[in-house]
Short mmCIF file of C-alpha atoms and ligand atoms in Angstrom, two decimals:
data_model
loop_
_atom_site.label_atom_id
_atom_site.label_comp_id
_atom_site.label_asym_id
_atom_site.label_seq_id
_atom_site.Cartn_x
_atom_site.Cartn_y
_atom_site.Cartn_z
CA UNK A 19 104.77 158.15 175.37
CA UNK A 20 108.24 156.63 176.68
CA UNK A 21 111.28 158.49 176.94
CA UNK A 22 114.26 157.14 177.22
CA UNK A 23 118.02 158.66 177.00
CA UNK A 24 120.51 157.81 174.16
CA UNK A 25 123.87 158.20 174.50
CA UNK A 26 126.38 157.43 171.31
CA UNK A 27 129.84 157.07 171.88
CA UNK A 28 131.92 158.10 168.29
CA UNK A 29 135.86 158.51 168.09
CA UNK A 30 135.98 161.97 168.27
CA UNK A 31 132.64 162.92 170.49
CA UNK A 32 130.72 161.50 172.97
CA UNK A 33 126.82 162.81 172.72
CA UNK A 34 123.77 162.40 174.49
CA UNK A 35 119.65 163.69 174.74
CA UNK A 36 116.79 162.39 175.75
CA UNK A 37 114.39 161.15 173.20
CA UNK A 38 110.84 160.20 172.74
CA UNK A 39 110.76 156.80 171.89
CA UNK A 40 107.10 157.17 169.54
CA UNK A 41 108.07 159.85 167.73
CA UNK A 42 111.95 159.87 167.57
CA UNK A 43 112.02 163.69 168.41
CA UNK A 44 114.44 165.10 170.95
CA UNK A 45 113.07 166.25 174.37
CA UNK A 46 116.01 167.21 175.47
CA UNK A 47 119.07 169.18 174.96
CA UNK A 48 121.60 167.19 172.92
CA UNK A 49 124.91 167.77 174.78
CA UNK A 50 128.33 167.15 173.11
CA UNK A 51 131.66 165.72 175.24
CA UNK A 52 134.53 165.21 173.38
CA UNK A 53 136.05 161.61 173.55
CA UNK A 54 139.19 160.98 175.43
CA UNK A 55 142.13 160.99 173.58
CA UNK A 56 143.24 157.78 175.35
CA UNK A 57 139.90 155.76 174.28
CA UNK A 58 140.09 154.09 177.31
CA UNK A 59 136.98 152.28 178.82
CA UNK A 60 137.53 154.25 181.92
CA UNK A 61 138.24 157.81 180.44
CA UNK A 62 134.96 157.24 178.19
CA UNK A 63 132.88 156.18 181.96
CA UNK A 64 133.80 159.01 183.16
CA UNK A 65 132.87 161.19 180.33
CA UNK A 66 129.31 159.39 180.03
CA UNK A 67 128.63 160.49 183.69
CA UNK A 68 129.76 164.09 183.26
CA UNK A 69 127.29 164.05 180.48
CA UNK A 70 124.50 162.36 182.17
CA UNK A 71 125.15 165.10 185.01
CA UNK A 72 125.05 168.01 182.16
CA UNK A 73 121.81 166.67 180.70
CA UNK A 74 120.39 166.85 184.40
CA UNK A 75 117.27 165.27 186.06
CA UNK A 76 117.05 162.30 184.54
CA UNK A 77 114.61 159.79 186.67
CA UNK A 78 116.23 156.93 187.93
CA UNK A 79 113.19 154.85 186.05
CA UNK A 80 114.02 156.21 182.36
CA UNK A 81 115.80 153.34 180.09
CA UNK A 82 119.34 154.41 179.02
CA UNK A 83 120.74 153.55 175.71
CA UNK A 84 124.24 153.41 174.76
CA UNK A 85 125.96 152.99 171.50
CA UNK A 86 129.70 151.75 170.55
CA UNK A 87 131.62 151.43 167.57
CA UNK A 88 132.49 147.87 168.78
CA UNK A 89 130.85 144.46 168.40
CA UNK A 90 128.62 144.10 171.18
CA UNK A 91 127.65 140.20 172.36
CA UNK A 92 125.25 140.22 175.22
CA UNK A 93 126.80 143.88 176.69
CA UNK A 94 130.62 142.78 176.16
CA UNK A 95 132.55 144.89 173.53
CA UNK A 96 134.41 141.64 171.19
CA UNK A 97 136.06 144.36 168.84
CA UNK A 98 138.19 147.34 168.68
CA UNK A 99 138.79 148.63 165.32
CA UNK A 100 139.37 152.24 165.62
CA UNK A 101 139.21 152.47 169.77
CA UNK A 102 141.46 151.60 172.13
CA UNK A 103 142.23 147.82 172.41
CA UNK A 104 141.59 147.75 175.97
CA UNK A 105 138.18 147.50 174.92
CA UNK A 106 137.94 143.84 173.56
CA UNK A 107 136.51 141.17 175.78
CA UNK A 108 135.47 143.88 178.22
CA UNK A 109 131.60 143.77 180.59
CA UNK A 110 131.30 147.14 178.90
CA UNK A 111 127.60 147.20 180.06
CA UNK A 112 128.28 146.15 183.32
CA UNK A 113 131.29 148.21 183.50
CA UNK A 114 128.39 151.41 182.64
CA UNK A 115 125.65 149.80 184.64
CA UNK A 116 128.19 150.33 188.16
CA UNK A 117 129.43 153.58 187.45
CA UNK A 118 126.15 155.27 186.35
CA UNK A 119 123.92 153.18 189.07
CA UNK A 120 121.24 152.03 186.77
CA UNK A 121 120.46 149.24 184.24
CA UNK A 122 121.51 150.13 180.76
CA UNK A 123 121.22 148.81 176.86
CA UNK A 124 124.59 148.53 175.11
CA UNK A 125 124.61 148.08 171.58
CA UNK A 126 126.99 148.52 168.47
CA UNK A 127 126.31 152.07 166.55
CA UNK A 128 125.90 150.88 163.07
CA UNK A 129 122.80 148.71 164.33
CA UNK A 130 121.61 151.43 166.69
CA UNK A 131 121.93 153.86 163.72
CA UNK A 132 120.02 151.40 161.34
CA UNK A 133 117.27 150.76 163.78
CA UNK A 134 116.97 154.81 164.09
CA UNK A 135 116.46 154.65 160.73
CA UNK A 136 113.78 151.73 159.96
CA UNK A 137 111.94 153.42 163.09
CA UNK A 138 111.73 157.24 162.39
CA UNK A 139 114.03 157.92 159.58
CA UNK A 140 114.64 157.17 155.67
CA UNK A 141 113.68 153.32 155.78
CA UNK A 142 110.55 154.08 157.88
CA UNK A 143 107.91 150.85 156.78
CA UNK A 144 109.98 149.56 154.21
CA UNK A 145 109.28 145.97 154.30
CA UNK A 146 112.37 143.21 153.85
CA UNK A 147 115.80 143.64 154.21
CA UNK A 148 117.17 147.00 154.76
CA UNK A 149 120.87 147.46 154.88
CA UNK A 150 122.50 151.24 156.53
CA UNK A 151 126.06 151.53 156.06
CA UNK A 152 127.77 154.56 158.03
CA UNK A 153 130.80 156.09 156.09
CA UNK A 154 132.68 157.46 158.75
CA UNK A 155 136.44 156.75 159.92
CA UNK A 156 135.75 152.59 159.58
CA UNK A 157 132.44 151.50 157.61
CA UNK A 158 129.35 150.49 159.82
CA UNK A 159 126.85 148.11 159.12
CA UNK A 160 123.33 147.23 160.13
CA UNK A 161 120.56 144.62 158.27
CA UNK A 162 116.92 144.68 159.54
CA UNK A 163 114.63 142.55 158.12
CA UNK A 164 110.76 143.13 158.15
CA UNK A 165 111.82 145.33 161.41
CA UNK A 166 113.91 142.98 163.29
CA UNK A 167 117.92 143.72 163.39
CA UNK A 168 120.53 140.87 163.01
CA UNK A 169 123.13 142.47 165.27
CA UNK A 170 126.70 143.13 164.79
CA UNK A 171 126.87 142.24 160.89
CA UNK A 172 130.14 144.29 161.10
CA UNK A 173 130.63 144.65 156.95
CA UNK A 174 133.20 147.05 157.09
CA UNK A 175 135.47 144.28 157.54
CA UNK A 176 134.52 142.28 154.50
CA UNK A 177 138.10 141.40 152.46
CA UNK A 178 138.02 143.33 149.44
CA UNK A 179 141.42 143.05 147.68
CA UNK A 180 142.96 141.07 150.18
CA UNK A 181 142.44 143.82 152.92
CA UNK A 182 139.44 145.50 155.28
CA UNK A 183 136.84 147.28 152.91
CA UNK A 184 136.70 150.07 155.69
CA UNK A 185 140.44 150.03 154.76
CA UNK A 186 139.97 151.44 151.31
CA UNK A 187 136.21 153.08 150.89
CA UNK A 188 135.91 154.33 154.17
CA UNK A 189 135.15 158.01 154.56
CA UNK A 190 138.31 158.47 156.52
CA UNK A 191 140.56 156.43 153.58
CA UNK A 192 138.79 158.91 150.91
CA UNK A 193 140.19 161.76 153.01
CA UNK A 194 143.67 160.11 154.04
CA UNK A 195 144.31 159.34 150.25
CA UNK A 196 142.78 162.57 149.10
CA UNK A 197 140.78 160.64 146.34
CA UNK A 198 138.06 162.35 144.04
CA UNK A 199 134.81 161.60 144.37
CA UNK A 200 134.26 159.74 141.39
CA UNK A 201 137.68 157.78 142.15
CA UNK A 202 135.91 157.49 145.81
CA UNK A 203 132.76 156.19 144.19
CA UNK A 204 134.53 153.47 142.63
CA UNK A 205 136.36 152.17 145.98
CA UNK A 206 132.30 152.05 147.10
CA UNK A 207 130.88 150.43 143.91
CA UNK A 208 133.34 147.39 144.33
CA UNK A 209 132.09 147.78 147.83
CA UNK A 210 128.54 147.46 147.65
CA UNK A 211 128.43 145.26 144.68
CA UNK A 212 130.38 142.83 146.91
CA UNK A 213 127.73 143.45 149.64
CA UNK A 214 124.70 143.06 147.38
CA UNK A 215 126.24 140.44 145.79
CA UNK A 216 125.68 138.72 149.35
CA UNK A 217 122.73 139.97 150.43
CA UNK A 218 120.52 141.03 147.99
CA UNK A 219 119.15 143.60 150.23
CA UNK A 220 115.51 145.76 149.37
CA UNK A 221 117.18 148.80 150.50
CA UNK A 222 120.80 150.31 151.50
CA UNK A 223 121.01 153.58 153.49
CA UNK A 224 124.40 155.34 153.63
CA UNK A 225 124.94 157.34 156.61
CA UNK A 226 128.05 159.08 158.32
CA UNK A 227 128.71 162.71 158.11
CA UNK A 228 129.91 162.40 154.67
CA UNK A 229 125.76 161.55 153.45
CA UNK A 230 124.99 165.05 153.83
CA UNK A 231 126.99 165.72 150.21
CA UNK A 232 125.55 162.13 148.84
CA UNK A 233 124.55 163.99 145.54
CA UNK A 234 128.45 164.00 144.84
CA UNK A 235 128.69 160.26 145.17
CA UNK A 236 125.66 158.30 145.54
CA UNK A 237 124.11 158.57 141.85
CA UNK A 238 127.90 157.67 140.51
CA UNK A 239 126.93 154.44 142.16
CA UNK A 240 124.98 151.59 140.33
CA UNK A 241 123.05 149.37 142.07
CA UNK A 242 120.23 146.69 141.65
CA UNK A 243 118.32 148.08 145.02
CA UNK A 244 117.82 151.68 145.24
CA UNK A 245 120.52 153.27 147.99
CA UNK A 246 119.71 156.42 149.30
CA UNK A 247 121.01 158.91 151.99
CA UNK A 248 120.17 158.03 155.97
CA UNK A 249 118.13 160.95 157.23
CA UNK A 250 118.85 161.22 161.01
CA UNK A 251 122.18 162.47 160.72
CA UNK A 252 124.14 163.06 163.80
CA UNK A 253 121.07 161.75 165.71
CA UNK A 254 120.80 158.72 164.07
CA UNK A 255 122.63 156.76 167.35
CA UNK A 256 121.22 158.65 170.35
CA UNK A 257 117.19 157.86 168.56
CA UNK A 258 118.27 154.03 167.92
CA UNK A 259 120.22 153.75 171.25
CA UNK A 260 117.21 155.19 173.07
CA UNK A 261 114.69 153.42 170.60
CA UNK A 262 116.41 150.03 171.62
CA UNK A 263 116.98 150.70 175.39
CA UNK A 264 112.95 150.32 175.76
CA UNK A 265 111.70 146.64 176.45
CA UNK A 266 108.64 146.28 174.68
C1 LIG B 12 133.58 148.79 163.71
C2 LIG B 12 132.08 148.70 163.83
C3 LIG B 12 131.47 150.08 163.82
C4 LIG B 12 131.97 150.88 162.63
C5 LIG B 12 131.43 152.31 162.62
C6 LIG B 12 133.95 149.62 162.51
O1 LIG B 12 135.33 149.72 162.42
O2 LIG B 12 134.14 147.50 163.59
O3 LIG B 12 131.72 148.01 165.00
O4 LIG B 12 130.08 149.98 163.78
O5 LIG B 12 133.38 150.92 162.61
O6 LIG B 12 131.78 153.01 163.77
#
């Protein structure tokens, strides 16, 4: 039995608890912070080690886990879509690794979402390629193959019609543009047609807040793999985050 503590950093809060890394159950208390207005890597420090201080005695030993709606190449943040700019080209692991006084895993949220989600959630031993998209204020993305993640596949940003997909069949750009859902479900069907198109995945997942009403959208949608609502919910990045922060 290995725990480990997940932390997942979103636009609007910052949330953390201490998970069981067999059986993707929470051990802990899930605390809620809410992000900095600012975005600012320091502002969001800060509010990881009020959090870490909330959750209390945490061993110096357990592996930490931390999730970001950012590319992440080898613990720097390469992207900023919908957080402060500050952020790109940043040591954002080291930059948590010296304030919190510890080793830590940083990884983007899509992928630790996805990997939440092969390991304890709706894609749990499905062989091949498994795609989770998070519908949220951009679009996430995360393929895992036979188990193994390809990190930072960052789909939201495809170019459909000459502009971001995330752009137009985001959660947020439903909301923004007040659309229906079956005017919604078209913006997605041009979405993940373009997506399957290119990957042929064996599964898609859609996750993001927004999957908890999927019966209004997902069976407008028609696919050649079967797509189907993520399970984990708002959990989804602490489990993966955690999940991922253990070195087998
Ligand atoms: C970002 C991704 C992130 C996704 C969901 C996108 O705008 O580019 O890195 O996973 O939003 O938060």
């Amino acid at each position: 039995m290995t725990h480990a503590l997940g932390i997942d950093i979103g636009g609007t809060g910052i949330k953390g608890a201490v998970v069981d890394t067999a059986t993707g159950e929470l051990v802990s208390e899930r605390k809620k912070i809410a992000t900095p207005k600012s975005g600012k890597p320091g502002a969001i420090v800060n509010v990881v080690v009020d959090l870490i201080d909330q959750l209390g005695g945490i061993p110096a030993s357990m592996p930490v886990g931390v999730c970001f709606p950012a590319i992440v190449r080898n613990g720097v943040t390469m992207s900023a879509a919908n957080i402060s700019d500050d952020w790109i080209g940043l040591e954002a692991e080291k930059l948590f690794e010296t304030a919190l006084g510890r080793d830590i895993h940083f990884v983007n949220d899509a992928d630790a979402a996805g990997v939440a989600e092969v390991r304890y959630g709706a894609a749990k031993g499905v062989p091949g390629l498994v795609l989770l998209t998070t519908l949220g204020t951009g679009i996430g993305s995360a393929l895992i193959y036979d188990g193994t993640l390809v990190p930072n596949s960052e789909l939201g940003h495809l170019q459909i019609g000459g502009r971001d997909a995330e752009k137009g069949a985001s959660f947020a750009a439903k909301e923004r543009r007040r659309l229906s859902w079956s005017a919604w479900a078209k913006r997605l069907q041009r979405y993940y047609s373009h997506v399957e198109l290119l990957f042929s995945p064996d599964l898609i997942l859609v996750g993001g807040g927004v999957s908890k009403s999927h019966e209004k959208f997902l069976p407008l949608l028609k696919l050649n793999a079967p797509i189907i609502p993520a399970e984990l919910r708002n959990n989804a990045g602490i489990l993966g985050a955690a999940a991922l922060a253990v070195k087998e």
